[in-house]
PDB file of C-alpha atoms in Angstrom:
ATOM      1  CA  MET S   1      94.212  79.774 154.207  1.00  0.00           C
ATOM      2  CA  GLN S   2      94.739  81.164 150.720  1.00  0.00           C
ATOM      3  CA  PRO S   3      92.210  83.826 149.669  1.00  0.00           C
ATOM      4  CA  ILE S   4      91.014  81.898 146.609  1.00  0.00           C
ATOM      5  CA  ILE S   5      90.343  78.788 148.702  1.00  0.00           C
ATOM      6  CA  GLN S   6      88.519  80.905 151.280  1.00  0.00           C
ATOM      7  CA  ARG S   7      86.393  82.529 148.563  1.00  0.00           C
ATOM      8  CA  ARG S   8      85.561  79.132 147.085  1.00  0.00           C
ATOM      9  CA  LEU S   9      84.483  77.831 150.509  1.00  0.00           C
ATOM     10  CA  GLU S  10      82.413  80.957 151.195  1.00  0.00           C
ATOM     11  CA  CYS S  11      80.690  80.628 147.833  1.00  0.00           C
ATOM     12  CA  THR S  12      80.016  76.964 148.501  1.00  0.00           C
ATOM     13  CA  ALA S  13      78.283  78.072 151.703  1.00  0.00           C
ATOM     14  CA  VAL S  14      76.255  80.680 149.769  1.00  0.00           C
ATOM     15  CA  LEU S  15      75.271  78.042 147.191  1.00  0.00           C
ATOM     16  CA  LEU S  16      74.160  75.624 149.916  1.00  0.00           C
ATOM     17  CA  ALA S  17      72.219  78.395 151.683  1.00  0.00           C
ATOM     18  CA  CYS S  18      70.431  79.306 148.430  1.00  0.00           C
ATOM     19  CA  LEU S  19      69.551  75.655 147.821  1.00  0.00           C
ATOM     20  CA  ALA S  20      68.321  75.197 151.388  1.00  0.00           C
ATOM     21  CA  LEU S  21      66.186  78.332 151.293  1.00  0.00           C
ATOM     22  CA  TYR S  22      64.838  77.442 147.854  1.00  0.00           C
ATOM     23  CA  GLY S  23      63.827  74.007 149.121  1.00  0.00           C
ATOM     24  CA  ALA S  24      62.450  75.321 152.403  1.00  0.00           C
ATOM     25  CA  ARG S  25      60.204  77.721 150.493  1.00  0.00           C
ATOM     26  CA  ASP S  26      58.976  74.737 148.434  1.00  0.00           C
ATOM     27  CA  HIS S  27      59.808  76.353 145.090  1.00  0.00           C
ATOM     28  CA  SER S  28      59.800  74.410 141.829  1.00  0.00           C
ATOM     29  CA  TRP S  29      62.989  72.420 141.219  1.00  0.00           C
ATOM     30  CA  GLY S  30      61.994  72.209 137.556  1.00  0.00           C
ATOM     31  CA  MET S  31      62.144  75.996 137.370  1.00  0.00           C
ATOM     32  CA  PHE S  32      65.493  75.916 139.173  1.00  0.00           C
ATOM     33  CA  ALA S  33      66.906  73.492 136.607  1.00  0.00           C
ATOM     34  CA  ALA S  34      65.462  75.459 133.686  1.00  0.00           C
ATOM     35  CA  LEU S  35      66.889  78.818 134.806  1.00  0.00           C
ATOM     36  CA  PHE S  36      70.134  77.865 136.560  1.00  0.00           C
ATOM     37  CA  PHE S  37      72.426  78.274 133.533  1.00  0.00           C
ATOM     38  CA  ILE S  38      70.668  81.304 131.989  1.00  0.00           C
ATOM     39  CA  PRO S  39      73.452  83.697 133.174  1.00  0.00           C
ATOM     40  CA  ASP S  40      75.884  81.674 131.054  1.00  0.00           C
ATOM     41  CA  LEU S  41      74.172  82.955 127.914  1.00  0.00           C
ATOM     42  CA  SER S  42      76.379  85.998 128.492  1.00  0.00           C
ATOM     43  CA  LEU S  43      79.192  83.869 127.013  1.00  0.00           C
ATOM     44  CA  LEU S  44      77.709  84.662 123.608  1.00  0.00           C
ATOM     45  CA  CYS S  45      79.037  88.203 124.006  1.00  0.00           C
ATOM     46  CA  TYR S  46      82.573  86.841 123.604  1.00  0.00           C
ATOM     47  CA  ASN S  47      81.720  86.604 119.888  1.00  0.00           C
ATOM     48  CA  LEU S  48      81.943  90.414 119.840  1.00  0.00           C
ATOM     49  CA  SER S  49      85.258  90.741 121.696  1.00  0.00           C
ATOM     50  CA  PRO S  50      86.943  89.547 124.893  1.00  0.00           C
ATOM     51  CA  ARG S  51      86.363  92.979 126.463  1.00  0.00           C
ATOM     52  CA  ILE S  52      82.620  93.027 125.735  1.00  0.00           C
ATOM     53  CA  GLY S  53      82.349  89.346 126.666  1.00  0.00           C
ATOM     54  CA  GLY S  54      84.006  90.032 130.019  1.00  0.00           C
ATOM     55  CA  ILE S  55      81.711  92.962 130.742  1.00  0.00           C
ATOM     56  CA  CYS S  56      78.594  90.917 129.912  1.00  0.00           C
ATOM     57  CA  TYR S  57      79.782  87.868 131.828  1.00  0.00           C
ATOM     58  CA  ASN S  58      80.722  89.887 134.925  1.00  0.00           C
ATOM     59  CA  THR S  59      77.430  91.774 134.828  1.00  0.00           C
ATOM     60  CA  MET S  60      75.378  88.577 134.652  1.00  0.00           C
ATOM     61  CA  HIS S  61      77.480  86.837 137.329  1.00  0.00           C
ATOM     62  CA  SER S  62      77.308  89.600 139.907  1.00  0.00           C
ATOM     63  CA  PHE S  63      75.730  88.828 143.267  1.00  0.00           C
ATOM     64  CA  LEU S  64      73.977  92.204 143.009  1.00  0.00           C
ATOM     65  CA  TRP S  65      71.185  90.814 140.792  1.00  0.00           C
ATOM     66  CA  GLY S  66      70.279  87.842 142.973  1.00  0.00           C
ATOM     67  CA  THR S  67      70.487  89.752 146.240  1.00  0.00           C
ATOM     68  CA  GLY S  68      68.662  92.724 144.729  1.00  0.00           C
ATOM     69  CA  LEU S  69      65.797  90.521 143.599  1.00  0.00           C
ATOM     70  CA  GLY S  70      65.835  88.810 146.987  1.00  0.00           C
ATOM     71  CA  ALA S  71      65.550  92.153 148.785  1.00  0.00           C
ATOM     72  CA  TYR S  72      62.734  93.232 146.464  1.00  0.00           C
ATOM     73  CA  ALA S  73      60.954  89.908 147.075  1.00  0.00           C
ATOM     74  CA  PHE S  74      61.335  90.285 150.847  1.00  0.00           C
ATOM     75  CA  VAL S  75      59.730  93.739 150.775  1.00  0.00           C
ATOM     76  CA  SER S  76      57.060  93.021 148.157  1.00  0.00           C
ATOM     77  CA  GLY S  77      56.275  89.354 148.792  1.00  0.00           C
ATOM     78  CA  ASP S  78      56.871  88.622 145.088  1.00  0.00           C
ATOM     79  CA  ILE S  79      57.422  84.844 144.990  1.00  0.00           C
ATOM     80  CA  LEU S  80      58.684  84.807 141.389  1.00  0.00           C
ATOM     81  CA  ALA S  81      61.322  87.429 142.202  1.00  0.00           C
ATOM     82  CA  GLU S  82      62.336  85.337 145.214  1.00  0.00           C
ATOM     83  CA  GLN S  83      62.768  82.230 143.073  1.00  0.00           C
ATOM     84  CA  ILE S  84      64.749  84.006 140.361  1.00  0.00           C
ATOM     85  CA  GLY S  85      66.880  85.835 142.934  1.00  0.00           C
ATOM     86  CA  LEU S  86      67.794  82.589 144.701  1.00  0.00           C
ATOM     87  CA  ILE S  87      68.560  80.838 141.413  1.00  0.00           C
ATOM     88  CA  TRP S  88      70.702  83.756 140.208  1.00  0.00           C
ATOM     89  CA  ALA S  89      72.645  83.979 143.469  1.00  0.00           C
ATOM     90  CA  ALA S  90      73.076  80.192 143.479  1.00  0.00           C
ATOM     91  CA  HIS S  91      74.516  80.297 139.963  1.00  0.00           C
ATOM     92  CA  ALA S  92      76.993  83.064 140.791  1.00  0.00           C
ATOM     93  CA  ALA S  93      78.035  81.166 143.927  1.00  0.00           C
ATOM     94  CA  PHE S  94      78.343  77.896 141.991  1.00  0.00           C
ATOM     95  CA  ASP S  95      80.711  79.401 139.429  1.00  0.00           C
ATOM     96  CA  ARG S  96      82.981  80.778 142.144  1.00  0.00           C
ATOM     97  CA  ALA S  97      82.750  77.573 144.203  1.00  0.00           C
ATOM     98  CA  ILE S  98      84.128  75.576 141.270  1.00  0.00           C
ATOM     99  CA  GLY S  99      86.857  78.167 140.755  1.00  0.00           C
ATOM    100  CA  TRP S 100      85.576  80.296 137.873  1.00  0.00           C
ATOM    101  CA  GLY S 101      85.652  83.910 138.899  1.00  0.00           C
ATOM    102  CA  LEU S 102      84.922  87.204 137.253  1.00  0.00           C
ATOM    103  CA  LYS S 103      86.707  87.855 133.980  1.00  0.00           C
ATOM    104  CA  TYR S 104      89.428  90.277 132.974  1.00  0.00           C
ATOM    105  CA  SER S 105      89.063  92.006 129.611  1.00  0.00           C
ATOM    106  CA  ASP S 106      91.740  90.054 127.736  1.00  0.00           C
ATOM    107  CA  SER S 107      90.394  86.480 127.940  1.00  0.00           C
ATOM    108  CA  PHE S 108      87.591  84.362 129.315  1.00  0.00           C
ATOM    109  CA  CYS S 109      90.234  82.214 130.999  1.00  0.00           C
ATOM    110  CA  ASN S 110      91.863  85.119 132.860  1.00  0.00           C
ATOM    111  CA  THR S 111      89.803  85.389 136.051  1.00  0.00           C
ATOM    112  CA  ASP S 112      90.110  87.004 139.451  1.00  0.00           C
ATOM    113  CA  MET S 113      90.492  83.457 140.792  1.00  0.00           C
ATOM    114  CA  GLY S 114      93.491  82.660 138.579  1.00  0.00           C
ATOM    115  CA  LYS S 115      94.165  81.672 134.985  1.00  0.00           C
ATOM    116  CA  LYS S 116      92.066  78.758 133.778  1.00  0.00           C
ATOM    117  CA  THR S 117      92.212  76.352 130.869  1.00  0.00           C
ATOM    118  CA  LEU S 118      89.258  75.094 128.899  1.00  0.00           C
ATOM    119  CA  PRO S 119      88.706  71.347 128.421  1.00  0.00           C
ATOM    120  CA  VAL S 120      88.252  71.994 124.662  1.00  0.00           C
ATOM    121  CA  HIS S 121      89.884  74.452 122.268  1.00  0.00           C
ATOM    122  CA  SER S 122      87.980  77.659 121.490  1.00  0.00           C
ATOM    123  CA  ASP S 123      89.376  80.615 119.566  1.00  0.00           C
ATOM    124  CA  ILE S 124      86.599  82.795 120.949  1.00  0.00           C
ATOM    125  CA  LEU S 125      87.047  82.056 124.670  1.00  0.00           C
ATOM    126  CA  ALA S 126      90.769  81.252 124.898  1.00  0.00           C
TER     127      ALA S 126
END
């Protein structure tokens, strides 16, 4: 199996696990929907430069934030941290499951999961 396909399958499993745990804990699906795409606000940093955009995007799409909040929630019992951690990890897993990986500094479309093309033209992200 090719590594990119394996990573996409693994991230699909992580996404499904986050969704299952979120549902099992009876968290608000409205909150899930409202916060799921918040990490994508990091795309705004591409207005500054591809390098800064890549740094912001990669920072916001790291599994470290979701798992860190999850670990904190496990120790502290903080339900809000648990919800946000699961949503954040689910978003990072979703992006990789659909084939969008972490970004290189030259272009939004140059990812660790291959070169991508956007469905619309953008001078900022291309």
